[in-house]
Short mmCIF file of C-alpha atoms in Angstrom, two decimals:
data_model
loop_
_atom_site.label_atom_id
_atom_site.label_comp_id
_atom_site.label_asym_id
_atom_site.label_seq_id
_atom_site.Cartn_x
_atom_site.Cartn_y
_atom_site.Cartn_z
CA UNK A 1 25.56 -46.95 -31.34
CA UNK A 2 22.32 -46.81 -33.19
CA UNK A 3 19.65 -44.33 -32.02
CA UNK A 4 16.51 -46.09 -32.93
CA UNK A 5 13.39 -43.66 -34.59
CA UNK A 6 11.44 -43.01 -31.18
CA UNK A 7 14.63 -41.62 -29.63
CA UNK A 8 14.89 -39.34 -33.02
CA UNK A 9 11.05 -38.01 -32.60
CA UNK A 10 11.30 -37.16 -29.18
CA UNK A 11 14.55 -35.06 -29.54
CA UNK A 12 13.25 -33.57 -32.81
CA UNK A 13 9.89 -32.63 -32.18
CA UNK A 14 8.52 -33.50 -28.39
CA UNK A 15 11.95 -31.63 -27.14
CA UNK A 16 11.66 -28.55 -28.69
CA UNK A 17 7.83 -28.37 -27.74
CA UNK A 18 8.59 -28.69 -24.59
CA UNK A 19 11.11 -26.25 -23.93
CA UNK A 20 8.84 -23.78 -26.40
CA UNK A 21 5.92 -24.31 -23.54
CA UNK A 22 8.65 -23.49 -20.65
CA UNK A 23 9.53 -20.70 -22.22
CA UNK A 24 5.78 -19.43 -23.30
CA UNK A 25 4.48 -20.60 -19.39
CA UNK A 26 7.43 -17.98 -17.86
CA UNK A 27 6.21 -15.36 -20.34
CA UNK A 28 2.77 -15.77 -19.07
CA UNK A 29 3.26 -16.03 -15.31
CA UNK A 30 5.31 -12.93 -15.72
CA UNK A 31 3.63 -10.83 -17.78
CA UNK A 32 1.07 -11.65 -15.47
CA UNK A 33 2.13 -10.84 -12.48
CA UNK A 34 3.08 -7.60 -13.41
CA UNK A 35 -0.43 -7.00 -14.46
CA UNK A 36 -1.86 -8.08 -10.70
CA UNK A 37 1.02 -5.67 -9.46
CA UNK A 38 0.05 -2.84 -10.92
CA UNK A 39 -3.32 -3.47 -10.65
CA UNK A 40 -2.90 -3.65 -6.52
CA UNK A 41 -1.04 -0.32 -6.96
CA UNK A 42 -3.41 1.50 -8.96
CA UNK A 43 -5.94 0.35 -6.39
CA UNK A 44 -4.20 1.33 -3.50
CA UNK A 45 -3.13 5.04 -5.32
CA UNK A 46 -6.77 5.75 -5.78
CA UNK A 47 -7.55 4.32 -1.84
CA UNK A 48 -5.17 6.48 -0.75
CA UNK A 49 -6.32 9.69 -2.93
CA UNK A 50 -9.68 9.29 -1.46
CA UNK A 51 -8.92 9.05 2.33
CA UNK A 52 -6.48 11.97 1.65
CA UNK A 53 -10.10 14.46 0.04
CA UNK A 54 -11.91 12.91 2.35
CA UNK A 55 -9.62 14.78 4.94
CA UNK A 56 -9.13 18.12 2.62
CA UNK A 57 -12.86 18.53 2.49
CA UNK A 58 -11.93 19.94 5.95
CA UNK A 59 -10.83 24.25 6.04
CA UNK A 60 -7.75 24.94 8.10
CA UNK A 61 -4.25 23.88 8.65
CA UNK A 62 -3.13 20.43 10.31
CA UNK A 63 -2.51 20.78 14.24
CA UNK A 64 -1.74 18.90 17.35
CA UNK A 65 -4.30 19.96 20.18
CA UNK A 66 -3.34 20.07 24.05
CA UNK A 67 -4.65 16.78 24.45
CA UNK A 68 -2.62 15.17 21.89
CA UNK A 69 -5.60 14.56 19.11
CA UNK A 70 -4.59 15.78 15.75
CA UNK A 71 -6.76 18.21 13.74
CA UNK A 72 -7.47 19.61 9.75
CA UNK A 73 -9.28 22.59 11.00
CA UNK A 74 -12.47 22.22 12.90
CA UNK A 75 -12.12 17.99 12.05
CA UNK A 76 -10.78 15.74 14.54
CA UNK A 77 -8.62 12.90 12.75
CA UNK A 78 -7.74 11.48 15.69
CA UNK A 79 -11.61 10.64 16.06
CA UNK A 80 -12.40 9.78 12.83
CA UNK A 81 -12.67 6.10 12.81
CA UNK A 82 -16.02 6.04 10.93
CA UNK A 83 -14.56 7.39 7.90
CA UNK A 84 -11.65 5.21 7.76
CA UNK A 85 -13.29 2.46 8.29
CA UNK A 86 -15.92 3.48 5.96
CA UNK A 87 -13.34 3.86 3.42
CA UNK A 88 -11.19 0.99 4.15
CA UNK A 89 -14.62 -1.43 4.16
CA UNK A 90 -14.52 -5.04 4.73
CA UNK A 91 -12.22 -6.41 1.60
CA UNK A 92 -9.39 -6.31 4.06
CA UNK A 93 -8.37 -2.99 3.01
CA UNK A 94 -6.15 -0.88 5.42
CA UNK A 95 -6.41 2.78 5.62
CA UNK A 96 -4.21 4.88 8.26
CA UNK A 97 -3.52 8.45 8.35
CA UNK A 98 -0.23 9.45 9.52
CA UNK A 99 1.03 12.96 11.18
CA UNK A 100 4.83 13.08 11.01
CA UNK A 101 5.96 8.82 11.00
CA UNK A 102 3.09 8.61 13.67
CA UNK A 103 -0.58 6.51 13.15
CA UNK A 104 -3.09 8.74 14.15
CA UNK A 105 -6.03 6.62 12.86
CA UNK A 106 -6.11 3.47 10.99
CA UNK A 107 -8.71 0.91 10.68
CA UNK A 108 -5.75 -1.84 10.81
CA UNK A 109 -6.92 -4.02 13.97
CA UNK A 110 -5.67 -6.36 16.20
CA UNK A 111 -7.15 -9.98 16.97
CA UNK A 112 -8.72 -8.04 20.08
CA UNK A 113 -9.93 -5.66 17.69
CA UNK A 114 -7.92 -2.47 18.92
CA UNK A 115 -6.50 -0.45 16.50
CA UNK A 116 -2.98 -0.50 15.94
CA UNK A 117 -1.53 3.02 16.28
CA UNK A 118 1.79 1.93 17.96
CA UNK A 119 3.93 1.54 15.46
CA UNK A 120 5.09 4.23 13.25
CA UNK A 121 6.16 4.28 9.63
CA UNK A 122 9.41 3.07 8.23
CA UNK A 123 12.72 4.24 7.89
CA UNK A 124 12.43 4.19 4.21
CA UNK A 125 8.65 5.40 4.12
CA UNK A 126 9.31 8.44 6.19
CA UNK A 127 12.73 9.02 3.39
CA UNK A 128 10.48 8.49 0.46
CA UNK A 129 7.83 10.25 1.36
CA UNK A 130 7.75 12.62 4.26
CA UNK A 131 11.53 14.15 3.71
CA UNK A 132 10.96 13.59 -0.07
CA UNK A 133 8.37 14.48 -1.12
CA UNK A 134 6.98 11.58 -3.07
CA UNK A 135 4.17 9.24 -3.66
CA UNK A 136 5.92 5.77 -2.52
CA UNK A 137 4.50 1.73 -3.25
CA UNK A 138 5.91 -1.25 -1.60
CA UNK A 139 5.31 -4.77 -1.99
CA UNK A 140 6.04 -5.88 1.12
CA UNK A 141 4.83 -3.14 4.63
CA UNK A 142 4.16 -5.59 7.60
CA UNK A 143 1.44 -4.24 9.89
CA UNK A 144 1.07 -6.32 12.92
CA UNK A 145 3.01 -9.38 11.21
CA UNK A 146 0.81 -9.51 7.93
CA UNK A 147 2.44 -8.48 4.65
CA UNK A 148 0.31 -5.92 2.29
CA UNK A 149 1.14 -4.29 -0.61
CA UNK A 150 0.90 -0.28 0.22
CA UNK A 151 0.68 2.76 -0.87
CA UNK A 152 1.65 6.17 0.02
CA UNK A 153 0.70 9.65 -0.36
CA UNK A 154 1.74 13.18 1.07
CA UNK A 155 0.18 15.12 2.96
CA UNK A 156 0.84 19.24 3.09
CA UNK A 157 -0.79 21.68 5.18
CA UNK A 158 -2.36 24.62 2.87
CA UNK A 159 0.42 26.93 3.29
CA UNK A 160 3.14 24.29 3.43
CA UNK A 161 6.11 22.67 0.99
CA UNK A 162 6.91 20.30 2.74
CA UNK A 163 4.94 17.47 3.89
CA UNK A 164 3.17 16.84 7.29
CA UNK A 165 1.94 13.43 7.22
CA UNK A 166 0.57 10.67 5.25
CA UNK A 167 -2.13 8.77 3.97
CA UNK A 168 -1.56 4.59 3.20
CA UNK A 169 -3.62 1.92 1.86
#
């Protein structure tokens, strides 16, 4: 069988260009990808860090009051919706504090426009971060059937090793 010239062009140079450009594309989309990722994270870390002073700036331990509210010192976080959403502005940004697994504040709405302080953290969250100790990102945390990215930090009272809370964004 004769394999006429075309045929012996295409394998021997439009082939190996093409697979060359499959292999460059993947590369790309990969490398990035991971950029975006930990882009989002670093954004989110430095979210979070900023709700969390935001809430330090207060003197005094952490505390549950009779009525249920919880407190850092003379500051009511159960109140302070004008800080988080301050903080969590209008980008679509979430911001929720967390004592124990439990949303205490968060400017994460429903399509009413209440906020959503039902459900509390994750199995996994609350491992990662409240009985270990540790800073903790995720790709996928659904709040109220939307998927974000999120990030999560600590939170210790003055006096305390292990933590109390949370902050995500």
């Amino acid at each position: 069988m004769k394999v006429s010239i075309l045929a012996k062009f295409l394998c021997g140079a439009v082939l190996p260009i093409l697979v060359l450009g499959g292999v460059i594309y993947y590369i790309a989309e990969t490398t990035f990808r991971s950029s975006v990722l930990e882009q989002a994270e670093n954004t989110m870390r430095n979210t979070a860090t900023c709700t969390l002073a935001a809430y330090e700036t207060n003197s005094g331990e952490y505390y549950i009051s009779k009525n249920g509210d919880v407190w850092k010192g003379g500051y009511n976080i159960s109140l302070s919706d004008n800080l988080i959403d301050g903080i969590a502005g209008d980008d679509g940004t979430v911001v929720t504090f967390f004592y124990g697994a439990d949303r205490i504040m968060t400017s994460a709405k429903d399509s009413e426009g209440r906020r959503l302080l039902d459900a509390p953290a994750g199995d996994k969250i609350v491992s990662e971060v409240l009985k270990g100790g540790k800073e903790y990102f995720s790709s996928s945390v659904y709040i109220d059937g939307t998927v974000y990215y999120g990030y999560y930090i600590p939170v210790y009272q003055d006096s305390g090793s292990s933590p109390v809370g949370m902050v995500f964004a």
